[in-house]
């Protein structure tokens, strides 16, 4: 799974127009927003560091941009705390297998909860196990205590331009 710190991606794409950005990064993105992190156990840590101005307007740390590229046939990616997941996030609030992302036939992605213990929401709507919902650019995906934002290339470039103070 390719990933970039948002500060690194911002630097690499400074002054890029949409066409140039799409050539370099033609895929969709899942941005892991900074915030509290709960390792398996009982401690909660709050990430501090370089500001990336997350979508919630709360600059608390460095966001991580995850490239959405399917690793197997069927255009599927799994997300969870289990090491067998395509997107492995060792956060104690996540289930071993928490979410399944599927590449949609006409482009874009859908997401469904995989029967997680702590649940998931998409733009405030509870995800039901086995019932995929389409991800929309700028959509907020909350899996237990972990927040993500979904972006297509145009939305990601705009987010990077906001971080650069260009928008």
PDB file of C-alpha atoms in Angstrom, residues 1-2 26-28 66-72 75-77 86 103 109:
ATOM      1  CA  UNK A   1       0.000   0.000   0.000  1.00  0.00           C
ATOM      2  CA  UNK A   2       1.507   3.304  -1.105  1.00  0.00           C
ATOM      3  CA  UNK A  26      -4.269   9.128 -11.202  1.00  0.00           C
ATOM      4  CA  UNK A  27      -5.848   7.148  -8.351  1.00  0.00           C
ATOM      5  CA  UNK A  28      -8.308   7.977  -5.595  1.00  0.00           C
ATOM      6  CA  UNK A  66      -3.322   6.319   1.350  1.00  0.00           C
ATOM      7  CA  UNK A  67      -3.398   5.408  -2.342  1.00  0.00           C
ATOM      8  CA  UNK A  68      -6.482   3.386  -3.254  1.00  0.00           C
ATOM      9  CA  UNK A  69      -5.131   0.761  -5.648  1.00  0.00           C
ATOM     10  CA  UNK A  70      -6.671  -2.706  -5.490  1.00  0.00           C
ATOM     11  CA  UNK A  71      -4.203  -5.506  -4.768  1.00  0.00           C
ATOM     12  CA  UNK A  72      -6.395  -8.370  -5.976  1.00  0.00           C
ATOM     13  CA  UNK A  75     -11.010  -4.265  -7.005  1.00  0.00           C
ATOM     14  CA  UNK A  76     -11.278  -4.874  -3.266  1.00  0.00           C
ATOM     15  CA  UNK A  77      -9.260  -3.467  -0.352  1.00  0.00           C
ATOM     16  CA  UNK A  86      -4.524  -4.377   2.792  1.00  0.00           C
ATOM     17  CA  UNK A 103     -13.799  -0.268  -6.721  1.00  0.00           C
ATOM     18  CA  UNK A 109     -15.380   3.350  -4.639  1.00  0.00           C
TER      19      UNK A 109
END
